Amino acid sequence: MKKIVVVFIAIAMSFSVKSQDVIKQKEVGISFRDLNNFGMFFKTGTSQSLWRFGAMSTSGNFQKSEYDSTEVNQNSFGLRLTAGKEFRQPVTDALSLVLGMDASGSVSVSKTDDDDVSVDNLDYNAKFKTYGVALNFILGVNYQLNEKFSLQGEIQPSVSYQMSQIERTFFNGNVEDSETTGFYYQLSNSSATLSLVYRF
């Protein structure tokens, strides 16, 4: 794993070494992943090398449903913060290859309440919390629409560590707690991100 990171950084650095006509700039924009998650970002640096910082909502909903005599309330929230570096290598006047790396931290919380309204105190609720940190590799393209706006598409293979906690409370007062931890890697296109970028 360490060798892969070193090679990836070396390739990314070679982008900046080969770059020409470097221009200082800043960028802001909005990003979308899986058509469900969205976020905002800020970048600062040059036309070929930028520091990047972002925040993305990874989940969020409030839902109430009823069936038979049971009411179910569900709500969730998730947030992901990132910081890293990207390098761009021009291919044409409008198109650039993007390579880089960032680190991220995430947290998600969800809660489910089941209430059987036909029977007093026949309730159940569950709380789920997940915390994670990840190292994300950035592979993408940037297409300049005009002088100020561009589109950037990325995939982000990643290696992450997550800890999940679950607390279940039953109608009789019993409480069950559980915790799981693990390392994960992601290589699928579910990590694809599309961004609308404004440069200034």
Coordinates of N, CA and C in Angstrom, one line a residue:
M1 N 0.8 -1.2 0.0 CA 0.0 0.0 0.0 C 0.9 1.3 0.0
K2 N 1.9 1.2 0.8 CA 2.8 2.4 0.9 C 3.5 2.7 -0.4
K3 N 3.9 1.6 -1.2 CA 4.5 1.8 -2.5 C 3.5 2.4 -3.5
I4 N 2.3 2.0 -3.4 CA 1.2 2.6 -4.3 C 1.1 4.1 -4.1
V5 N 1.0 4.5 -2.8 CA 0.9 5.9 -2.5 C 2.1 6.7 -3.0
V6 N 3.3 6.2 -2.8 CA 4.5 6.9 -3.3 C 4.5 7.0 -4.8
V7 N 4.1 6.0 -5.5 CA 4.1 6.0 -7.0 C 3.0 7.0 -7.4
F8 N 1.9 7.0 -6.8 CA 0.8 7.9 -7.1 C 1.2 9.4 -6.9
I9 N 1.9 9.6 -5.8 CA 2.3 11.0 -5.5 C 3.4 11.4 -6.6
A10 N 4.3 10.5 -6.9 CA 5.3 10.8 -7.9 C 4.7 11.2 -9.3
I11 N 3.7 10.4 -9.7 CA 3.0 10.7 -11.0 C 2.3 12.0 -10.9
A12 N 1.6 12.3 -9.8 CA 0.9 13.6 -9.6 C 1.9 14.7 -9.7
M13 N 3.0 14.6 -9.0 CA 4.0 15.7 -9.0 C 4.6 15.9 -10.4
S14 N 4.7 14.9 -11.2 CA 5.2 15.1 -12.6 C 4.3 15.9 -13.4
F15 N 3.0 15.9 -13.1 CA 2.0 16.8 -13.8 C 2.5 18.2 -13.6
S16 N 2.8 18.6 -12.4 CA 3.1 20.0 -12.1 C 4.4 20.4 -12.7
V17 N 5.4 19.4 -12.8 CA 6.7 19.7 -13.3 C 6.6 20.0 -14.8
K18 N 5.7 19.3 -15.5 CA 5.5 19.4 -17.0 C 4.7 20.6 -17.3
S19 N 4.0 21.2 -16.4 CA 3.0 22.2 -16.7 C 3.7 23.5 -17.2
Q20 N 3.0 24.3 -18.0 CA 3.4 25.5 -18.6 C 2.3 26.5 -18.4
D21 N 2.7 27.8 -18.5 CA 1.7 28.9 -18.5 C 0.9 28.8 -17.2
V22 N 1.6 28.7 -16.0 CA 0.9 28.5 -14.8 C 0.2 29.9 -14.4
I23 N -1.0 29.8 -14.0 CA -1.8 31.0 -13.6 C -2.4 30.8 -12.2
K24 N -2.2 31.8 -11.3 CA -2.8 31.7 -10.0 C -4.3 31.8 -10.1
Q25 N -5.0 31.0 -9.3 CA -6.5 31.1 -9.4 C -7.1 30.4 -8.2
K26 N -8.4 30.7 -8.0 CA -9.2 30.1 -7.0 C -10.5 29.6 -7.6
E27 N -11.1 28.6 -7.0 CA -12.3 28.0 -7.5 C -13.3 27.7 -6.4
V28 N -14.5 27.8 -6.7 CA -15.6 27.3 -5.9 C -16.6 26.5 -6.7
G29 N -17.4 25.7 -6.1 CA -18.4 25.0 -6.9 C -19.2 24.0 -6.1
I30 N -20.1 23.3 -6.8 CA -20.9 22.3 -6.2 C -20.6 21.0 -6.9
S31 N -20.8 19.9 -6.1 CA -20.5 18.6 -6.6 C -21.6 17.6 -6.3
F32 N -21.7 16.6 -7.1 CA -22.8 15.6 -6.9 C -22.2 14.2 -7.0
R33 N -22.7 13.3 -6.2 CA -22.3 11.9 -6.3 C -23.5 11.0 -6.2
D34 N -23.7 10.1 -7.1 CA -24.8 9.1 -7.0 C -26.1 9.8 -7.2
L35 N -26.2 11.0 -7.6 CA -27.4 11.8 -7.8 C -28.2 12.0 -6.5
N36 N -27.6 11.5 -5.4 CA -28.3 11.7 -4.1 C -27.5 12.6 -3.1
N37 N -26.1 12.5 -3.2 CA -25.3 13.3 -2.3 C -24.7 14.5 -3.1
F38 N -24.7 15.6 -2.3 CA -24.2 16.9 -2.9 C -23.3 17.6 -1.9
G39 N -22.5 18.5 -2.4 CA -21.6 19.2 -1.6 C -21.1 20.5 -2.2
M40 N -20.2 21.2 -1.5 CA -19.6 22.4 -2.0 C -18.1 22.3 -1.7
F41 N -17.3 23.0 -2.5 CA -15.8 22.9 -2.3 C -15.2 24.3 -2.6
F42 N -14.0 24.4 -2.2 CA -13.1 25.6 -2.5 C -11.7 25.1 -2.8
K43 N -11.1 25.7 -3.9 CA -9.8 25.3 -4.3 C -9.0 26.5 -4.5
T44 N -7.7 26.4 -4.2 CA -6.8 27.6 -4.3 C -5.4 27.1 -4.8
G45 N -4.8 27.8 -5.7 CA -3.5 27.4 -6.2 C -3.2 28.1 -7.5
T46 N -2.9 27.2 -8.4 CA -2.6 27.7 -9.8 C -3.4 26.9 -10.8
S47 N -3.3 27.2 -12.1 CA -4.1 26.5 -13.1 C -3.7 25.0 -13.2
Q48 N -2.5 24.6 -12.6 CA -2.0 23.3 -12.7 C -1.9 22.5 -11.4
S49 N -2.0 23.2 -10.3 CA -1.9 22.6 -9.0 C -2.7 23.4 -8.0
L50 N -3.7 22.7 -7.3 CA -4.6 23.3 -6.4 C -4.8 22.5 -5.1
W51 N -4.8 23.2 -4.0 CA -5.3 22.6 -2.7 C -6.8 22.7 -2.8
R52 N -7.4 21.6 -2.3 CA -8.9 21.5 -2.4 C -9.5 21.1 -1.0
F53 N -10.6 21.7 -0.7 CA -11.3 21.5 0.6 C -12.8 21.4 0.3
G54 N -13.4 20.4 0.9 CA -14.8 20.2 0.5 C -15.7 19.7 1.7
A55 N -17.0 19.9 1.5 CA -17.9 19.3 2.5 C -19.1 18.7 1.7
M56 N -19.5 17.5 2.0 CA -20.5 16.8 1.2 C -21.5 16.2 2.2
S57 N -22.8 16.4 1.9 CA -23.9 15.7 2.6 C -24.0 14.3 2.0
T58 N -23.8 13.3 2.9 CA -23.9 11.9 2.4 C -25.2 11.2 2.6
S59 N -26.0 11.8 3.5 CA -27.4 11.3 3.7 C -28.2 12.3 4.4
G60 N -29.5 12.2 4.3 CA -30.4 13.1 5.1 C -31.8 12.9 4.7
N61 N -32.6 12.5 5.7 CA -34.0 12.3 5.4 C -34.8 12.3 6.7
F62 N -36.1 12.6 6.6 CA -37.0 12.4 7.6 C -38.3 11.7 7.0
Q63 N -38.6 10.6 7.6 CA -39.7 9.8 7.0 C -40.6 9.3 8.1
K64 N -41.9 9.4 7.9 CA -42.9 8.9 8.8 C -43.9 8.0 8.0
S65 N -44.1 6.8 8.5 CA -45.0 5.9 7.9 C -45.8 5.2 8.9
E66 N -47.0 4.7 8.5 CA -47.9 4.0 9.3 C -48.4 2.7 8.6
Y67 N -48.4 1.6 9.3 CA -49.0 0.4 8.8 C -49.6 -0.4 10.0
D68 N -50.8 -0.9 9.8 CA -51.6 -1.5 10.8 C -51.7 -0.5 12.0
S69 N -51.2 -0.9 13.2 CA -51.3 0.0 14.4 C -49.9 0.5 14.7
T70 N -49.0 0.4 13.8 CA -47.6 0.9 14.1 C -47.2 2.1 13.3
E71 N -46.6 3.1 14.1 CA -46.1 4.3 13.5 C -44.5 4.1 13.5
V72 N -43.9 4.5 12.4 CA -42.5 4.4 12.2 C -41.9 5.7 11.8
N73 N -41.0 6.2 12.6 CA -40.3 7.5 12.3 C -38.9 7.2 12.1
Q74 N -38.4 7.7 10.9 CA -37.0 7.5 10.6 C -36.3 8.8 10.2
N75 N -35.1 9.1 10.7 CA -34.4 10.2 10.2 C -32.9 9.9 10.2
S76 N -32.2 10.6 9.4 CA -30.8 10.3 9.2 C -30.1 11.6 8.7
F77 N -28.8 11.6 9.0 CA -27.9 12.7 8.6 C -26.5 12.2 8.4
G78 N -25.8 12.7 7.4 CA -24.4 12.3 7.2 C -23.6 13.5 6.6
L79 N -22.4 13.6 7.0 CA -21.5 14.6 6.5 C -20.1 14.1 6.3
R80 N -19.5 14.6 5.2 CA -18.1 14.2 4.8 C -17.3 15.4 4.5
L81 N -16.1 15.5 5.2 CA -15.2 16.6 5.0 C -13.9 16.1 4.3
T82 N -13.4 16.9 3.4 CA -12.2 16.4 2.7 C -11.2 17.6 2.5
A83 N -9.9 17.2 2.4 CA -8.9 18.2 2.2 C -7.8 17.4 1.4
G84 N -7.2 18.1 0.4 CA -6.2 17.4 -0.4 C -5.6 18.3 -1.5
K85 N -5.0 17.6 -2.4 CA -4.2 18.3 -3.5 C -4.5 17.7 -4.8
E86 N -4.7 18.5 -5.9 CA -4.9 17.9 -7.2 C -4.0 18.6 -8.2
F87 N -3.6 17.9 -9.2 CA -2.7 18.4 -10.3 C -3.5 18.2 -11.6
R88 N -3.3 19.2 -12.5 CA -3.9 19.1 -13.8 C -2.9 19.2 -14.9
Q89 N -3.1 18.3 -15.9 CA -2.2 18.3 -17.1 C -3.0 18.6 -18.3
P90 N -2.8 19.7 -19.0 CA -3.6 20.0 -20.2 C -3.4 19.0 -21.3
V91 N -4.5 18.7 -21.9 CA -4.5 17.8 -23.1 C -4.8 18.6 -24.3
T92 N -5.8 19.5 -24.2 CA -6.1 20.4 -25.3 C -6.3 21.8 -24.6
D93 N -6.7 22.8 -25.3 CA -7.0 24.1 -24.7 C -8.1 24.0 -23.7
A94 N -9.1 23.1 -23.8 CA -10.2 23.0 -23.0 C -10.2 21.8 -22.0
L95 N -9.4 20.8 -22.3 CA -9.5 19.5 -21.6 C -8.2 19.3 -20.8
S96 N -8.3 18.9 -19.5 CA -7.1 18.6 -18.7 C -7.4 17.3 -18.0
L97 N -6.3 16.5 -17.8 CA -6.4 15.3 -16.9 C -6.1 15.8 -15.5
V98 N -6.8 15.1 -14.6 CA -6.7 15.5 -13.2 C -6.2 14.3 -12.4
L99 N -5.3 14.5 -11.5 CA -4.7 13.5 -10.7 C -4.4 14.1 -9.3
G100 N -4.7 13.3 -8.3 CA -4.4 13.9 -6.9 C -4.8 12.9 -5.8
M101 N -4.9 13.5 -4.6 CA -5.2 12.7 -3.5 C -5.8 13.6 -2.4
D102 N -6.7 13.0 -1.6 CA -7.2 13.8 -0.5 C -7.5 12.8 0.7
A103 N -7.6 13.4 1.9 CA -8.0 12.7 3.1 C -9.4 13.2 3.4
S104 N -10.2 12.3 4.0 CA -11.5 12.6 4.4 C -11.9 12.0 5.7
G105 N -12.9 12.7 6.4 CA -13.5 12.2 7.6 C -15.0 12.3 7.5
S106 N -15.7 11.3 8.0 CA -17.1 11.3 7.8 C -17.8 10.8 9.0
V107 N -19.1 11.3 9.2 CA -19.9 10.8 10.3 C -21.4 10.7 9.7
S108 N -22.1 9.7 10.1 CA -23.5 9.5 9.8 C -24.2 9.0 11.0
V109 N -25.4 9.6 11.2 CA -26.3 9.2 12.3 C -27.7 8.9 11.8
S110 N -28.3 7.9 12.2 CA -29.7 7.6 11.9 C -30.4 7.0 13.1
K111 N -31.7 7.3 13.1 CA -32.5 6.8 14.2 C -33.9 6.3 13.7
T112 N -34.3 5.2 14.3 CA -35.6 4.6 13.9 C -36.4 4.4 15.2
D113 N -37.7 4.9 15.2 CA -38.6 4.7 16.3 C -39.8 4.0 15.8
D114 N -40.2 2.9 16.4 CA -41.4 2.1 16.1 C -42.3 2.2 17.3
D115 N -43.5 2.6 17.1 CA -44.5 2.8 18.2 C -45.8 2.1 17.8
D116 N -46.1 1.0 18.6 CA -47.4 0.3 18.4 C -48.4 1.1 19.2
V117 N -49.3 1.9 18.5 CA -50.2 2.8 19.2 C -51.4 2.0 19.9
S118 N -51.5 0.7 19.5 CA -52.6 -0.1 20.1 C -52.3 -0.6 21.5
V119 N -51.0 -0.6 21.8 CA -50.5 -1.2 23.1 C -49.6 -0.2 23.8
D120 N -49.9 0.2 25.0 CA -49.1 1.1 25.7 C -47.6 0.5 25.9
N121 N -46.7 1.4 25.7 CA -45.3 1.1 26.0 C -44.7 -0.1 25.1
L122 N -45.4 -0.4 24.0 CA -44.8 -1.4 23.1 C -44.0 -0.7 22.0
D123 N -42.9 -0.2 22.4 CA -42.1 0.6 21.5 C -40.7 0.0 21.3
Y124 N -40.1 0.4 20.2 CA -38.7 0.0 19.9 C -38.0 1.1 19.2
N125 N -36.8 1.4 19.5 CA -36.0 2.4 18.8 C -34.6 1.9 18.6
A126 N -34.0 2.4 17.6 CA -32.6 2.0 17.2 C -31.8 3.2 16.8
K127 N -30.6 3.4 17.2 CA -29.7 4.5 16.8 C -28.4 3.9 16.2
F128 N -28.1 4.4 15.0 CA -26.9 3.9 14.3 C -26.0 5.1 14.1
K129 N -24.7 4.9 14.5 CA -23.7 5.9 14.3 C -22.5 5.3 13.6
T130 N -22.0 6.0 12.6 CA -20.8 5.5 11.8 C -19.8 6.6 11.7
Y131 N -18.6 6.3 12.0 CA -17.5 7.3 11.9 C -16.4 6.7 11.0
G132 N -15.8 7.5 10.1 CA -14.8 7.0 9.2 C -13.8 8.0 8.8
V133 N -12.6 7.4 8.4 CA -11.5 8.2 7.8 C -11.1 7.5 6.6
A134 N -10.6 8.2 5.6 CA -10.3 7.6 4.3 C -9.2 8.3 3.6
L135 N -8.4 7.6 2.8 CA -7.5 8.2 1.9 C -8.0 7.9 0.5
N136 N -8.3 9.0 -0.3 CA -8.9 8.9 -1.6 C -8.0 9.3 -2.7
F137 N -7.9 8.5 -3.7 CA -7.1 8.8 -4.9 C -8.0 9.4 -5.9
I138 N -7.5 10.5 -6.6 CA -8.3 11.3 -7.5 C -7.9 11.0 -8.9
L139 N -8.8 10.6 -9.7 CA -8.6 10.4 -11.2 C -9.7 11.0 -11.9
G140 N -9.4 12.0 -12.8 CA -10.5 12.6 -13.5 C -10.1 13.5 -14.6
V141 N -11.1 14.2 -15.1 CA -10.9 15.2 -16.2 C -11.6 16.5 -15.9
N142 N -11.0 17.6 -16.4 CA -11.7 18.9 -16.3 C -11.9 19.5 -17.7
Y143 N -13.1 19.9 -17.9 CA -13.4 20.5 -19.2 C -13.9 21.9 -19.1
Q144 N -13.1 22.8 -19.7 CA -13.4 24.2 -19.6 C -14.6 24.6 -20.5
L145 N -15.7 25.1 -19.9 CA -16.8 25.5 -20.7 C -16.6 26.9 -21.3
N146 N -16.1 27.8 -20.5 CA -15.8 29.1 -20.9 C -14.7 29.7 -20.0
E147 N -14.5 31.0 -20.0 CA -13.4 31.6 -19.2 C -13.6 31.3 -17.7
K148 N -14.8 31.2 -17.3 CA -15.1 31.2 -15.8 C -15.6 29.8 -15.3
F149 N -16.3 29.1 -16.2 CA -16.9 27.8 -15.7 C -16.3 26.6 -16.4
S150 N -16.3 25.5 -15.6 CA -15.8 24.2 -16.1 C -16.6 23.1 -15.5
L151 N -16.5 21.9 -16.1 CA -17.1 20.7 -15.5 C -15.9 19.8 -15.2
Q152 N -16.0 19.1 -14.0 CA -15.0 18.2 -13.6 C -15.6 16.9 -13.2
G153 N -15.2 15.8 -13.8 CA -15.6 14.5 -13.4 C -14.5 13.7 -12.8
E154 N -14.8 13.0 -11.7 CA -13.7 12.2 -11.0 C -14.3 10.9 -10.6
I155 N -13.4 9.9 -10.5 CA -13.6 8.7 -9.7 C -12.5 8.7 -8.6
Q156 N -12.9 8.2 -7.4 CA -12.0 8.3 -6.2 C -11.9 6.9 -5.6
P157 N -11.0 6.0 -6.1 CA -10.7 4.8 -5.4 C -10.2 5.2 -4.0
S158 N -10.6 4.4 -3.0 CA -10.3 4.8 -1.6 C -10.0 3.6 -0.7
V159 N -9.3 3.9 0.3 CA -9.0 3.0 1.4 C -9.5 3.7 2.7
S160 N -10.3 3.0 3.5 CA -11.0 3.7 4.6 C -11.0 2.8 5.8
Y161 N -11.2 3.4 7.0 CA -11.4 2.7 8.3 C -12.7 3.3 8.8
Q162 N -13.6 2.4 9.3 CA -14.9 2.8 9.8 C -15.2 2.1 11.1
M163 N -15.9 2.8 11.9 CA -16.4 2.3 13.2 C -17.9 2.6 13.3
S164 N -18.7 1.5 13.5 CA -20.1 1.6 13.5 C -20.6 1.2 14.9
Q165 N -21.5 2.0 15.5 CA -22.1 1.7 16.8 C -23.7 1.6 16.6
I166 N -24.2 0.6 17.2 CA -25.7 0.5 17.2 C -26.2 0.3 18.6
E167 N -27.3 1.1 18.9 CA -27.9 1.0 20.2 C -29.4 0.7 20.0
R168 N -29.9 -0.5 20.5 CA -31.3 -0.8 20.3 C -32.0 -0.8 21.7
T169 N -33.1 -0.2 21.8 CA -33.9 -0.1 23.0 C -35.2 -0.8 22.8
F170 N -35.6 -1.8 23.6 CA -36.8 -2.5 23.4 C -37.9 -2.1 24.4
F171 N -39.1 -2.5 24.1 CA -40.3 -2.0 24.9 C -40.2 -2.4 26.3
N172 N -39.5 -3.5 26.7 CA -39.3 -3.9 28.0 C -38.2 -3.2 28.8
G173 N -37.5 -2.3 28.1 CA -36.5 -1.5 28.7 C -35.1 -2.1 28.5
N174 N -35.0 -3.3 27.9 CA -33.7 -3.9 27.6 C -33.0 -3.0 26.5
V175 N -31.7 -2.9 26.7 CA -30.8 -2.1 25.7 C -29.7 -3.0 25.2
E176 N -29.6 -3.1 23.9 CA -28.5 -3.8 23.3 C -27.5 -2.9 22.6
D177 N -26.3 -3.0 22.9 CA -25.2 -2.2 22.2 C -24.3 -3.1 21.4
S178 N -23.9 -2.6 20.3 CA -22.9 -3.4 19.5 C -22.0 -2.4 18.7
E179 N -20.8 -2.9 18.4 CA -19.9 -2.0 17.7 C -19.0 -2.9 16.8
T180 N -18.8 -2.4 15.6 CA -18.0 -3.0 14.6 C -17.0 -2.1 14.0
T181 N -15.8 -2.6 13.7 CA -14.8 -1.8 13.0 C -14.2 -2.5 11.9
G182 N -13.6 -1.8 10.9 CA -13.0 -2.5 9.8 C -12.4 -1.6 8.8
F183 N -11.5 -2.2 8.0 CA -10.9 -1.5 6.9 C -11.6 -1.9 5.6
Y184 N -11.7 -0.9 4.7 CA -12.5 -1.2 3.5 C -11.7 -0.5 2.3
Y185 N -12.0 -1.0 1.1 CA -11.5 -0.4 -0.1 C -12.6 -0.3 -1.1
Q186 N -12.6 0.7 -1.9 CA -13.6 1.0 -2.9 C -13.0 1.3 -4.2
L187 N -13.4 0.5 -5.3 CA -12.9 0.7 -6.6 C -14.0 0.9 -7.6
S188 N -15.2 0.8 -7.2 CA -16.4 0.9 -8.2 C -16.7 2.3 -8.6
N189 N -17.5 2.5 -9.6 CA -17.9 3.8 -10.1 C -18.9 4.5 -9.2
S190 N -19.3 3.8 -8.1 CA -20.2 4.5 -7.1 C -19.5 5.7 -6.5
S191 N -18.2 5.8 -6.6 CA -17.4 6.9 -6.0 C -17.3 8.0 -7.1
A192 N -17.9 7.9 -8.2 CA -17.8 9.0 -9.2 C -18.5 10.3 -8.8
T193 N -17.8 11.4 -9.1 CA -18.3 12.7 -8.7 C -18.3 13.6 -9.9
L194 N -19.4 14.4 -10.0 CA -19.4 15.4 -11.1 C -19.6 16.8 -10.4
S195 N -18.7 17.7 -10.9 CA -18.7 19.1 -10.2 C -18.8 20.2 -11.3
L196 N -19.6 21.2 -10.9 CA -19.6 22.4 -11.6 C -18.7 23.5 -11.0
V197 N -17.8 24.0 -11.7 CA -16.7 24.8 -11.1 C -16.7 26.2 -11.6
Y198 N -16.6 27.2 -10.7 CA -16.5 28.6 -11.0 C -15.1 29.1 -10.7
R199 N -14.4 29.6 -11.6 CA -13.0 30.0 -11.4 C -12.9 31.6 -11.3
F200 N -12.1 32.0 -10.3 CA -11.9 33.5 -10.2 C -10.5 33.8 -9.7

